[in-house]
XYZ file of C-alpha atoms in Angstrom:
733
model
C 20.966 7.881 114.995
C 23.243 5.428 113.181
C 24.432 6.447 109.764
C 22.746 4.592 106.914
C 25.105 2.076 105.278
C 25.664 2.638 101.557
C 27.022 0.230 98.950
C 29.371 0.650 96.006
C 29.139 -0.440 92.362
C 30.356 -4.009 92.807
C 28.337 -4.932 95.892
C 25.269 -2.812 95.225
C 24.742 -3.175 91.468
C 27.049 -5.586 89.626
C 26.874 -8.524 92.039
C 23.061 -8.676 92.546
C 22.568 -8.110 88.803
C 25.021 -10.750 87.531
C 23.801 -13.285 90.099
C 20.232 -12.824 88.889
C 21.281 -12.966 85.225
C 23.332 -16.151 85.736
C 20.480 -17.819 87.522
C 17.802 -20.438 87.180
C 17.313 -20.075 83.416
C 21.008 -20.586 82.703
C 21.275 -23.766 84.742
C 17.810 -25.264 84.329
C 16.561 -24.083 80.920
C 19.415 -22.908 78.645
C 20.050 -26.479 77.482
C 16.328 -26.868 76.747
C 16.486 -23.604 74.725
C 19.428 -24.891 72.650
C 17.767 -28.271 72.158
C 14.553 -26.739 70.846
C 15.900 -23.744 68.912
C 19.173 -25.139 67.559
C 22.516 -23.390 67.991
C 21.904 -20.391 65.749
C 18.286 -20.164 66.915
C 19.436 -20.115 70.548
C 22.083 -17.476 69.822
C 19.446 -15.398 68.006
C 17.121 -15.644 71.016
C 19.976 -14.693 73.361
C 20.932 -11.700 71.187
C 17.336 -10.409 70.785
C 16.800 -10.714 74.531
C 20.057 -8.868 75.166
C 19.150 -6.141 72.645
C 16.198 -5.374 74.894
C 18.355 -5.666 78.011
C 21.168 -3.529 76.591
C 18.912 -0.769 75.230
C 16.977 -0.682 78.491
C 20.181 -0.722 80.519
C 21.613 2.108 78.427
C 18.389 4.115 78.690
C 18.029 3.764 82.435
C 21.750 4.425 82.927
C 21.544 7.656 80.938
C 18.513 8.872 82.866
C 20.213 7.871 86.115
C 23.146 10.192 85.382
C 20.891 13.170 84.653
C 19.201 13.529 87.999
C 19.588 12.324 91.525
C 18.230 8.793 91.815
C 16.357 8.010 94.988
C 14.960 4.791 96.402
C 12.752 2.732 94.121
C 15.050 2.117 91.172
C 13.187 1.988 87.866
C 9.980 3.279 89.478
C 11.841 6.359 90.697
C 13.319 6.985 87.236
C 9.959 6.668 85.457
C 7.923 8.655 87.960
C 10.394 11.582 87.902
C 10.580 11.676 84.104
C 7.138 10.606 82.860
C 5.046 11.499 85.889
C 3.313 9.554 88.637
C 0.516 7.965 86.531
C 2.932 6.173 84.170
C 5.701 5.700 86.735
C 3.242 4.346 89.280
C 1.431 2.000 86.900
C 4.720 0.555 85.607
C 6.122 0.491 89.145
C 3.180 -1.585 90.362
C 3.582 -3.973 87.422
C 7.324 -4.162 88.049
C 6.959 -4.843 91.768
C 4.491 -7.660 91.027
C 6.813 -8.972 88.289
C 9.757 -8.869 90.684
C 7.778 -10.739 93.330
C 6.727 -13.389 90.797
C 10.335 -13.718 89.612
C 11.213 -14.758 93.177
C 8.784 -17.645 92.712
C 10.436 -18.436 89.373
C 13.867 -18.740 90.964
C 12.666 -20.758 93.941
C 10.713 -23.239 91.821
C 13.909 -23.676 89.774
C 15.824 -24.234 93.004
C 13.241 -26.771 94.139
C 13.530 -28.766 90.900
C 17.286 -29.134 91.395
C 17.216 -29.580 95.174
C 14.551 -32.277 95.160
C 16.138 -34.145 92.241
C 19.594 -34.116 93.894
C 18.395 -35.510 97.224
C 15.841 -37.865 95.708
C 12.854 -36.025 97.182
C 9.511 -35.943 95.426
C 9.372 -34.192 92.053
C 5.642 -33.491 91.845
C 4.282 -29.944 91.683
C 3.241 -30.109 95.330
C 6.757 -31.170 96.329
C 8.210 -28.167 94.503
C 5.660 -25.919 96.226
C 6.698 -27.187 99.668
C 10.440 -26.826 99.047
C 9.974 -23.405 97.441
C 7.889 -22.143 100.353
C 10.473 -23.246 102.919
C 13.251 -21.559 100.908
C 11.164 -18.354 100.632
C 10.660 -18.227 104.395
C 14.395 -18.675 105.058
C 15.431 -15.986 102.532
C 12.804 -13.549 103.821
C 14.119 -14.054 107.346
C 17.661 -13.371 106.103
C 16.522 -10.138 104.454
C 14.722 -9.113 107.646
C 17.830 -9.763 109.730
C 20.209 -7.660 107.621
C 20.414 -6.329 104.083
C 24.171 -5.963 104.518
C 24.493 -9.630 105.507
C 22.403 -10.649 102.489
C 24.623 -8.653 100.149
C 27.806 -10.086 101.689
C 26.475 -13.602 101.114
C 26.396 -12.766 97.409
C 30.202 -12.843 97.189
C 30.300 -16.520 98.181
C 27.512 -17.315 95.750
C 29.336 -15.480 92.939
C 32.428 -17.541 93.660
C 30.332 -20.733 93.631
C 28.876 -19.820 90.210
C 32.355 -19.179 88.817
C 33.575 -22.559 90.110
C 30.480 -24.303 88.680
C 31.079 -22.805 85.231
C 34.703 -23.995 85.309
C 33.457 -27.465 86.290
C 30.948 -27.465 83.398
C 33.381 -26.307 80.718
C 36.004 -28.784 82.000
C 33.613 -31.747 81.944
C 33.093 -34.506 79.426
C 29.915 -35.807 77.885
C 28.567 -39.187 76.867
C 25.890 -37.465 74.775
C 27.975 -35.810 72.009
C 25.729 -35.274 68.939
C 26.595 -36.618 65.502
C 25.793 -33.200 64.047
C 24.912 -29.829 65.523
C 21.443 -28.617 64.480
C 21.574 -24.895 63.750
C 17.825 -24.324 63.934
C 14.796 -25.979 65.501
C 13.977 -29.479 64.301
C 10.706 -31.320 63.869
C 8.712 -31.653 67.070
C 10.509 -28.751 68.771
C 8.691 -26.142 70.847
C 7.858 -22.958 68.850
C 10.510 -20.219 69.084
C 8.003 -17.768 70.585
C 7.479 -20.066 73.582
C 11.225 -20.708 73.880
C 11.927 -16.962 73.913
C 9.236 -16.273 76.527
C 10.734 -18.868 78.863
C 14.307 -17.670 78.265
C 13.673 -13.903 78.563
C 13.599 -13.709 82.405
C 17.280 -14.657 82.232
C 18.176 -11.149 81.072
C 15.853 -9.243 83.418
C 18.270 -9.624 86.291
C 19.988 -6.289 85.701
C 17.068 -4.527 87.411
C 18.105 -6.133 90.705
C 20.955 -3.652 91.036
C 18.888 -0.655 89.900
C 16.266 -1.485 92.531
C 18.931 -0.884 95.191
C 19.378 2.739 94.066
C 18.417 4.164 97.434
C 21.161 2.133 99.135
C 24.023 3.163 96.819
C 26.845 5.596 97.610
C 26.949 7.001 94.075
C 23.881 5.789 92.135
C 24.651 8.073 89.173
C 27.962 6.288 88.648
C 27.234 2.828 90.022
C 24.066 2.160 88.016
C 25.593 2.633 84.511
C 28.857 0.847 85.281
C 27.381 -2.008 87.314
C 24.347 -2.574 85.101
C 26.139 -2.617 81.743
C 28.995 -4.739 83.107
C 26.519 -7.323 84.376
C 24.586 -7.385 81.074
C 27.798 -7.706 79.045
C 29.173 -10.433 81.291
C 25.918 -12.354 81.126
C 25.837 -12.148 77.312
C 29.347 -13.633 77.026
C 28.555 -16.482 79.433
C 25.230 -17.364 77.784
C 26.627 -17.501 74.243
C 29.701 -19.455 75.344
C 27.585 -21.939 77.295
C 25.080 -22.307 74.423
C 27.881 -23.113 71.952
C 29.465 -25.542 74.440
C 26.213 -27.437 75.029
C 25.323 -27.558 71.325
C 28.617 -29.290 70.489
C 28.723 -31.443 73.643
C 25.173 -32.722 74.244
C 22.629 -34.344 71.960
C 19.594 -32.038 71.377
C 17.125 -34.771 72.422
C 18.851 -34.965 75.796
C 18.850 -31.158 76.119
C 15.099 -31.088 75.523
C 14.264 -33.580 78.248
C 16.917 -33.476 80.969
C 16.900 -30.215 82.951
C 19.779 -31.420 85.164
C 22.156 -32.387 82.349
C 24.812 -29.857 83.403
C 25.364 -31.737 86.670
C 25.899 -34.981 84.736
C 28.562 -33.653 82.368
C 30.497 -31.513 84.869
C 33.925 -32.672 86.035
C 32.742 -32.180 89.629
C 28.940 -32.363 90.014
C 28.725 -30.874 93.525
C 30.245 -27.652 92.198
C 27.399 -27.357 89.685
C 24.873 -28.142 92.374
C 26.346 -25.388 94.530
C 26.237 -23.011 91.566
C 22.602 -23.829 90.782
C 21.491 -23.453 94.361
C 23.575 -20.348 94.878
C 22.347 -18.730 91.659
C 18.675 -19.499 92.207
C 18.732 -18.529 95.872
C 20.739 -15.351 95.225
C 18.405 -14.367 92.392
C 15.453 -14.864 94.696
C 17.277 -12.895 97.370
C 17.875 -10.087 94.873
C 14.119 -9.914 94.259
C 13.415 -10.018 97.975
C 15.766 -7.078 98.498
C 14.690 -5.053 95.443
C 10.933 -5.692 95.178
C 10.016 -4.260 98.611
C 12.085 -1.128 97.917
C 10.070 -0.404 94.778
C 6.832 -0.862 96.739
C 8.153 1.268 99.610
C 9.118 4.115 97.261
C 5.662 4.056 95.659
C 3.994 4.169 99.053
C 6.104 7.156 100.084
C 4.813 8.885 96.924
C 1.226 7.865 97.927
C 0.819 5.647 94.865
C 0.236 2.532 96.963
C -1.073 2.317 100.567
C 1.146 4.252 102.943
C 1.496 1.278 105.275
C 4.050 -0.169 102.835
C 6.125 2.998 103.050
C 7.010 2.512 106.691
C 10.447 1.104 107.429
C 12.442 0.046 110.460
C 15.933 0.689 111.697
C 18.598 3.166 110.631
C 18.409 1.939 107.038
C 14.608 2.281 106.940
C 14.285 -1.390 105.961
C 10.943 -1.912 104.119
C 9.524 -4.564 106.442
C 5.848 -4.057 105.602
C 6.558 -3.993 101.869
C 8.666 -7.142 102.255
C 5.712 -8.997 103.762
C 3.554 -7.978 100.780
C 6.200 -9.176 98.338
C 6.377 -12.416 100.338
C 2.635 -12.984 99.828
C 2.834 -12.356 96.044
C 5.901 -14.594 95.738
C 4.153 -17.360 97.656
C 1.182 -17.072 95.294
C 3.620 -17.595 92.415
C 5.174 -20.606 94.139
C 1.720 -22.140 94.477
C 1.467 -22.052 90.677
C 4.333 -24.513 90.807
C 5.142 -24.523 87.070
C 8.441 -22.823 86.230
C 7.598 -22.416 82.525
C 4.202 -20.824 83.272
C 5.702 -18.396 85.791
C 8.481 -17.506 83.311
C 5.964 -16.493 80.627
C 3.994 -14.298 83.061
C 7.176 -12.634 84.343
C 8.293 -11.978 80.751
C 5.176 -9.930 79.997
C 5.525 -7.799 83.130
C 9.172 -7.040 82.444
C 8.762 -6.430 78.710
C 6.027 -3.875 79.410
C 8.153 -2.104 82.014
C 11.242 -2.104 79.807
C 9.281 -0.708 76.870
C 8.236 2.296 78.929
C 11.728 2.765 80.341
C 13.084 3.053 76.807
C 10.407 5.454 75.587
C 10.945 7.484 78.763
C 14.591 7.978 77.842
C 13.717 8.782 74.222
C 11.197 11.445 75.243
C 13.541 12.925 77.837
C 16.397 13.248 75.353
C 14.148 14.516 72.557
C 11.974 16.992 74.411
C 13.480 17.980 77.746
C 15.867 20.938 77.372
C 17.127 20.292 80.905
C 18.161 16.692 80.144
C 21.964 16.693 80.478
C 23.149 13.199 81.478
C 26.827 12.571 82.048
C 26.366 9.142 80.449
C 25.308 10.017 76.903
C 23.910 7.608 74.312
C 22.181 8.024 70.964
C 18.506 8.943 71.167
C 17.420 6.196 68.759
C 18.579 3.534 71.207
C 15.577 4.242 73.431
C 13.205 4.103 70.466
C 14.775 0.827 69.312
C 14.344 -0.680 72.780
C 10.716 0.447 72.939
C 9.930 -1.050 69.515
C 11.784 -4.268 70.360
C 9.875 -4.760 73.619
C 6.418 -4.348 72.154
C 7.343 -6.142 68.928
C 8.474 -9.157 70.959
C 5.359 -8.979 73.166
C 3.152 -8.931 70.077
C 4.964 -11.931 68.625
C 4.995 -13.884 71.875
C 1.374 -13.554 72.873
C -0.819 -10.834 71.403
C -3.667 -11.494 73.839
C -1.314 -11.374 76.816
C 0.193 -8.138 75.466
C -3.207 -6.456 75.239
C -4.108 -7.808 78.674
C -0.878 -6.366 80.116
C -1.528 -3.016 78.423
C -5.124 -3.043 79.715
C -3.872 -3.596 83.268
C -1.247 -0.853 82.887
C -3.871 1.435 81.319
C -6.306 0.791 84.187
C -3.605 1.584 86.740
C -2.618 4.703 84.764
C -6.133 6.166 84.661
C -6.710 5.229 88.298
C -3.580 7.113 89.373
C -4.464 10.008 87.079
C -7.857 10.361 88.756
C -6.183 10.052 92.150
C -4.153 13.126 91.136
C -0.970 12.165 92.965
C 1.568 14.905 92.245
C 5.292 15.322 92.741
C 7.374 18.435 93.152
C 9.406 17.440 90.090
C 8.130 18.072 86.572
C 7.401 15.164 84.262
C 8.575 14.920 80.687
C 5.160 15.346 79.089
C 5.202 19.128 79.390
C 8.535 19.171 77.561
C 7.146 16.784 74.929
C 4.153 19.021 74.231
C 6.308 22.138 74.182
C 8.624 20.484 71.673
C 5.728 19.309 69.502
C 4.167 22.780 69.578
C 7.505 24.428 68.802
C 8.158 22.207 65.785
C 4.541 22.544 64.659
C 4.676 26.332 64.804
C 7.869 26.382 62.756
C 6.260 24.092 60.198
C 3.123 26.220 59.990
C 5.064 29.472 59.863
C 7.201 28.188 56.996
C 4.164 27.602 54.795
C 2.232 30.289 52.965
C -1.451 29.993 53.903
C -2.949 31.265 50.665
C -6.247 29.602 49.731
C -6.117 27.288 52.747
C -9.242 26.286 54.663
C -10.300 28.678 57.384
C -9.042 27.471 60.747
C -10.408 29.994 63.244
C -8.128 31.593 65.802
C -10.475 33.914 67.634
C -9.819 36.739 70.057
C -13.021 36.983 72.082
C -13.874 39.991 74.217
C -16.427 39.121 76.875
C -16.852 40.519 80.341
C -18.406 38.741 83.274
C -22.201 38.782 82.953
C -25.225 36.533 83.317
C -25.093 35.784 79.599
C -21.351 35.399 79.107
C -21.653 31.621 78.907
C -23.755 31.884 75.730
C -21.202 34.088 74.001
C -18.435 31.675 75.028
C -20.499 28.730 73.830
C -21.231 30.227 70.408
C -17.651 31.396 69.964
C -16.352 27.881 70.624
C -19.011 26.506 68.271
C -18.056 28.757 65.338
C -14.355 28.057 65.944
C -14.856 24.401 65.068
C -13.152 21.336 66.485
C -9.573 22.559 65.940
C -10.002 26.311 66.260
C -8.407 28.377 69.022
C -10.352 30.785 71.225
C -8.714 33.228 73.629
C -11.097 35.196 75.802
C -9.945 38.604 77.051
C -11.424 40.290 80.068
C -10.574 43.998 79.969
C -10.161 45.697 83.342
C -10.592 49.461 82.933
C -8.428 51.379 85.368
C -7.314 54.754 84.061
C -5.814 55.828 87.403
C -3.508 52.841 87.905
C -1.312 52.062 84.927
C 0.550 49.237 86.702
C 0.028 46.135 84.559
C -0.992 42.783 85.970
C 1.778 40.271 86.497
C 2.049 37.605 83.794
C 0.806 34.952 86.218
C -2.185 37.157 87.110
C -3.120 37.637 83.456
C -3.889 33.938 82.990
C -7.506 33.096 83.837
C -8.507 29.508 84.532
C -12.014 28.477 85.462
C -14.268 25.491 84.903
C -16.283 26.980 82.038
C -13.119 27.849 80.090
C -11.652 24.399 80.796
C -14.851 22.622 79.728
C -15.083 24.545 76.450
C -11.339 24.498 75.741
C -10.999 28.286 75.802
C -7.875 30.141 76.913
C -8.567 32.960 79.361
C -6.668 36.206 79.823
C -7.269 39.464 81.675
C -5.438 42.768 81.205
C -5.649 46.296 82.522
C -6.553 48.979 79.948
C -7.103 52.727 79.997
C -10.321 52.317 78.036
C -12.103 49.504 76.254
C -11.519 50.647 72.672
C -7.795 51.331 72.915
C -7.446 48.038 74.823
C -9.149 46.064 72.046
C -7.054 47.843 69.425
C -3.778 47.170 71.256
C -4.564 43.490 71.816
C -5.649 43.015 68.199
C -2.422 44.667 67.051
C 0.126 42.737 69.138
C -1.456 39.509 70.427
C -0.332 36.239 68.859
C 2.880 34.736 67.543
C 4.242 33.194 64.373
C 2.368 30.153 63.168
C -0.863 30.775 65.057
C -1.709 34.399 64.408
C -5.266 35.315 65.456
C -7.497 35.887 62.436
C -10.879 36.737 63.959
C -12.248 39.209 66.492
C -15.534 38.386 68.214
C -17.496 40.465 70.702
C -20.985 41.434 71.681
C -22.858 43.929 69.511
C -22.163 47.451 70.851
C -25.580 49.061 71.306
C -25.637 52.770 72.049
C -22.227 53.476 70.517
C -23.369 54.765 67.169
C -21.932 58.225 67.846
C -18.736 57.115 69.583
C -15.645 58.344 67.768
C -13.461 55.926 69.767
C -15.591 52.988 68.662
C -15.471 54.171 65.042
C -11.677 54.480 65.220
C -11.395 50.999 66.752
C -13.549 49.506 63.978
C -11.488 51.245 61.322
C -8.289 49.799 62.834
C -9.704 46.277 63.003
C -10.762 46.487 59.356
C -7.333 47.824 58.418
C -5.661 44.928 60.272
C -7.805 42.645 58.098
C -9.452 40.618 60.835
C -12.644 38.664 60.368
C -15.189 40.427 62.567
C -18.037 38.677 64.384
C -20.578 40.641 66.445
C -23.240 38.782 68.411
C -26.511 40.444 69.345
C -27.807 38.019 71.939
C -31.547 37.628 72.535
C -31.612 37.537 76.312
C -35.208 36.307 76.376
C -35.145 33.490 73.835
C -31.373 32.919 73.832
C -30.672 30.392 71.010
C -34.167 28.948 71.140
C -34.209 25.230 70.408
C -30.903 25.272 68.509
C -32.888 24.110 65.482
C -32.840 26.873 62.841
C -30.051 28.991 61.328
C -30.550 31.549 58.560
C -27.745 32.844 56.335
C -28.653 36.106 54.587
C -26.816 36.838 51.334
C -26.747 39.732 48.938
C -24.819 40.261 45.749
C -22.068 42.221 47.526
C -21.612 39.531 50.194
C -19.176 37.464 48.121
C -16.543 37.088 50.885
C -19.027 37.132 53.765
C -20.976 34.337 52.074
C -18.036 31.948 52.105
C -17.285 32.730 55.738
C -20.940 32.127 56.658
C -20.845 28.716 54.991
C -17.693 27.824 56.945
C -19.383 28.932 60.157
C -22.476 26.906 59.227
C -20.312 23.823 58.761
C -18.847 24.261 62.241
C -22.276 24.946 63.782
C -23.887 21.743 62.525
C -20.900 19.761 63.841
C -21.584 20.975 67.414
C -23.661 18.584 69.582
C -26.344 21.144 70.460
C -26.838 22.130 66.809
C -26.568 18.730 65.130
C -30.268 18.659 64.139
C -30.269 22.209 62.823
C -32.034 23.266 59.642
C -29.949 25.798 57.713
C -31.412 28.173 55.169
C -29.625 30.406 52.676
C -31.847 33.360 51.872
C -31.043 35.521 48.846
C -32.892 38.754 48.037
C -33.465 39.062 44.273
C -33.761 42.816 43.679
C -33.197 42.678 39.901
C -35.874 40.318 38.560
C -33.306 37.664 37.620
C -34.639 34.166 36.898
C -34.979 32.432 40.302
C -33.973 29.097 38.783
C -30.667 30.613 37.677
C -30.030 32.073 41.120
C -30.941 28.790 42.827
C -28.632 26.843 40.517
C -25.697 29.158 41.184
C -26.158 29.114 44.967
C -26.671 25.326 44.969
C -23.320 24.917 43.241
C -21.579 27.147 45.787
C -23.189 25.352 48.700
C -22.408 21.927 47.243
C -18.700 22.732 46.956
C -18.563 23.568 50.660
C -20.405 20.385 51.710
C -23.168 22.033 53.741
C -26.738 20.769 53.426
C -29.021 23.786 53.259
C -32.411 24.937 52.084
C -32.192 27.727 49.522
C -34.882 30.401 49.450
C -34.991 33.124 46.774
C -36.982 36.228 47.763
C -38.047 38.235 44.715
C -37.937 41.923 45.570
C -37.725 43.541 42.135
C -41.242 44.953 42.299
C -41.736 45.856 45.947
C -38.138 46.924 46.589
C -38.455 46.433 50.319
C -35.458 47.376 52.450
C -33.132 44.448 53.106
C -33.586 44.537 56.876
C -37.388 44.596 56.563
C -37.256 41.341 54.622
C -35.048 39.823 57.335
C -37.606 40.861 59.943
C -40.354 39.059 58.014
C -38.469 35.878 57.260
C -36.293 35.349 60.353
C -38.507 36.543 63.192
C -38.564 33.083 64.795
C -35.092 31.860 63.723
C -32.811 30.671 66.540
C -29.656 32.191 65.008
C -29.439 34.560 62.062
C -26.195 35.349 60.206
C -26.041 38.642 58.345
C -23.087 40.073 56.442
C -21.715 43.515 57.230
C -21.545 45.433 53.930
C -18.688 47.669 52.866
C -19.380 51.224 53.988
C -17.417 54.363 54.618
C -16.513 54.841 58.249
C -18.467 58.079 58.472
C -21.626 56.067 57.743
C -21.033 53.735 60.675
C -23.520 55.554 62.921
C -26.262 55.161 60.318
C -25.459 51.458 59.947
C -25.467 50.882 63.732
C -28.827 52.626 64.204
C -30.538 50.620 61.436
C -28.997 47.396 62.728
C -30.200 48.127 66.271
C -33.719 48.464 64.898
C -33.391 45.088 63.191
C -32.251 43.411 66.386
C -35.381 44.561 68.208
C -37.524 42.347 66.003
C -35.508 39.148 65.464
C -33.702 36.668 67.730
C -29.997 36.153 68.359
C -27.986 37.448 65.396
C -24.360 37.110 64.355
C -23.000 39.867 62.127
C -20.187 38.696 59.858
C -17.437 40.686 58.154
C -14.926 38.499 56.308
C -11.255 39.389 55.875
C -9.618 39.611 52.463
C -8.166 36.100 52.579
C -11.616 34.607 52.020
C -12.502 33.740 48.458
C -15.042 35.803 46.618
C -18.076 33.677 45.804
C -19.615 34.658 42.493
C -22.958 36.066 43.627
C -23.111 38.826 40.986
C -26.126 38.224 38.770
C -26.379 41.618 37.139
C -24.849 44.989 37.888
C -26.090 46.090 41.320
C -25.706 49.131 43.533
C -25.097 48.088 47.093
C -24.019 50.595 49.621
C -25.471 51.075 53.071
C -28.781 51.928 51.422
C -29.445 48.195 51.009
C -30.168 48.006 54.680
């Protein structure tokens, strides 16, 4: 098999780039730009356009020196840094833009060619000439890429000779004064910029050849930036020359004025034809390679990925580019095509710049040999979308809608690469900085943002515990579910990768899943509660099912004592397996005078519950047992004030119990027998009385529905529920 021919910096990057930059816009529209914008206006347009070109060239050059660059140029860079969805969507837009730019160059060629030989100058005449030129150039590309690239040297020489002829010429149209800015009746600057901008997009022609370069990491930065710099010098020099040599009215109307003022007109003609044809040839060589690379990555149909010969020439992709280019030629209007091409390229360049910025900011493995300041990428991104917004806001949103549609389509297609994209690094960096920020702040008196450790084993009713836990954690809370695997005989821990649990229910609810081996349940819970978490997002709540039948367990009592000592919020759910959560329509919050901290936590939980879709039509009641014959109006007023401050709409019910002195749990049985979810505070009790508390609570659960027991940590505020001196130990139950 013949060895694939590779190209160096000059032939592979600089020459195709500079030929595309010094192309149709320079010869056929730069005078029109100066005539409409004035000298300083034209220079401003040239500089703004080159700011975008330079920042994008710097960004892509830096990324190119960080990793091996394969075939596909800018598409390859974006897909390997930002992932297939963004890389593919921009790559598709860029390949279409490149194909349409071929039409732009060939329509420019047709204008000059037909005018020089006296052929027809109607739109249909330009279409015919452009189509013939496209067929010839496509045939040349099919015959040999190497031959096409060698032809560029002669064209480059012709452009140099034409520029000498122009600068050496004389003019009959010297203006009396040089207008610095646009004059009355001139085309708006936004339109002028849109038509000029394709002039600076040529540097991508060299990048698109990345797969055919000997040393892409070196050739792309050197060749690209040299071409951009050279183009900037030529454009400014030519703009100044034309402003002082040719009357602006002539510049606005005569697209072939450069031929008329040149010392030797045929040299200019050769330069125009060479520049336009070489620019088109650059697109014909580069566009199919972008499409081929995308097809190899399964972004576009695989038929376009097939190549022929030792160099794997993208024949099928070339035919597709030919069709798109011909569609552009059929438009026939150079100015219209230029505006469309501008939007495609500006969008692509914006994402190239933000790709570099994110890589340099977030990716710890980003170590390019060509280093630039990070803000350059951000500046390029802002400049691209700022210019798009100014040029044509509707077109900008249309372009973004197309890119967005392609992005979501590729995301759903789930095309993956072996390489990592930058988004993981971005999120890791954001999380890292966020954790440092959170950890640096003292969280006294802040709103409760739940970070729950949930203990739930696999059962028929696990989904309900998961569902309620996610509900009470709120929109921004964190839930980590632990499955404890009891294996006293084998103390070998699970590997870190085996400890992570991912399943559809966890993914749907947004719950993190873990599993660990433990000697027994209680020591496992204690150990996890003691060590799990890290600075900034320390867990603050433990939730589990209510432990029936453990009233005499010393291990359970010790575990509870440890959890209370660690100052966790504790949530125990007794789930009604028959009625479940009923119709998700009623929630009762039971308060007593000693529930000052539990009461605030219950109100926070209530706020999260009513925000959940299933509970959004829930009626919430606060029930307070008045054991001391205090005026009910006073109690209602105090509770209303507390509830109002926490922005929860509730019904308040005062139950007078001064005479009957019924046990607290008996009253709950009477009032909440048909409630879908009941919240009850766990009172302060000595650990030796835990068995008594568990037994009485078990009896309560036999008569009411699903119940959540709440024990608030010390960081909750104490709500002032004290009405008169009250005795409130476990006897209240």
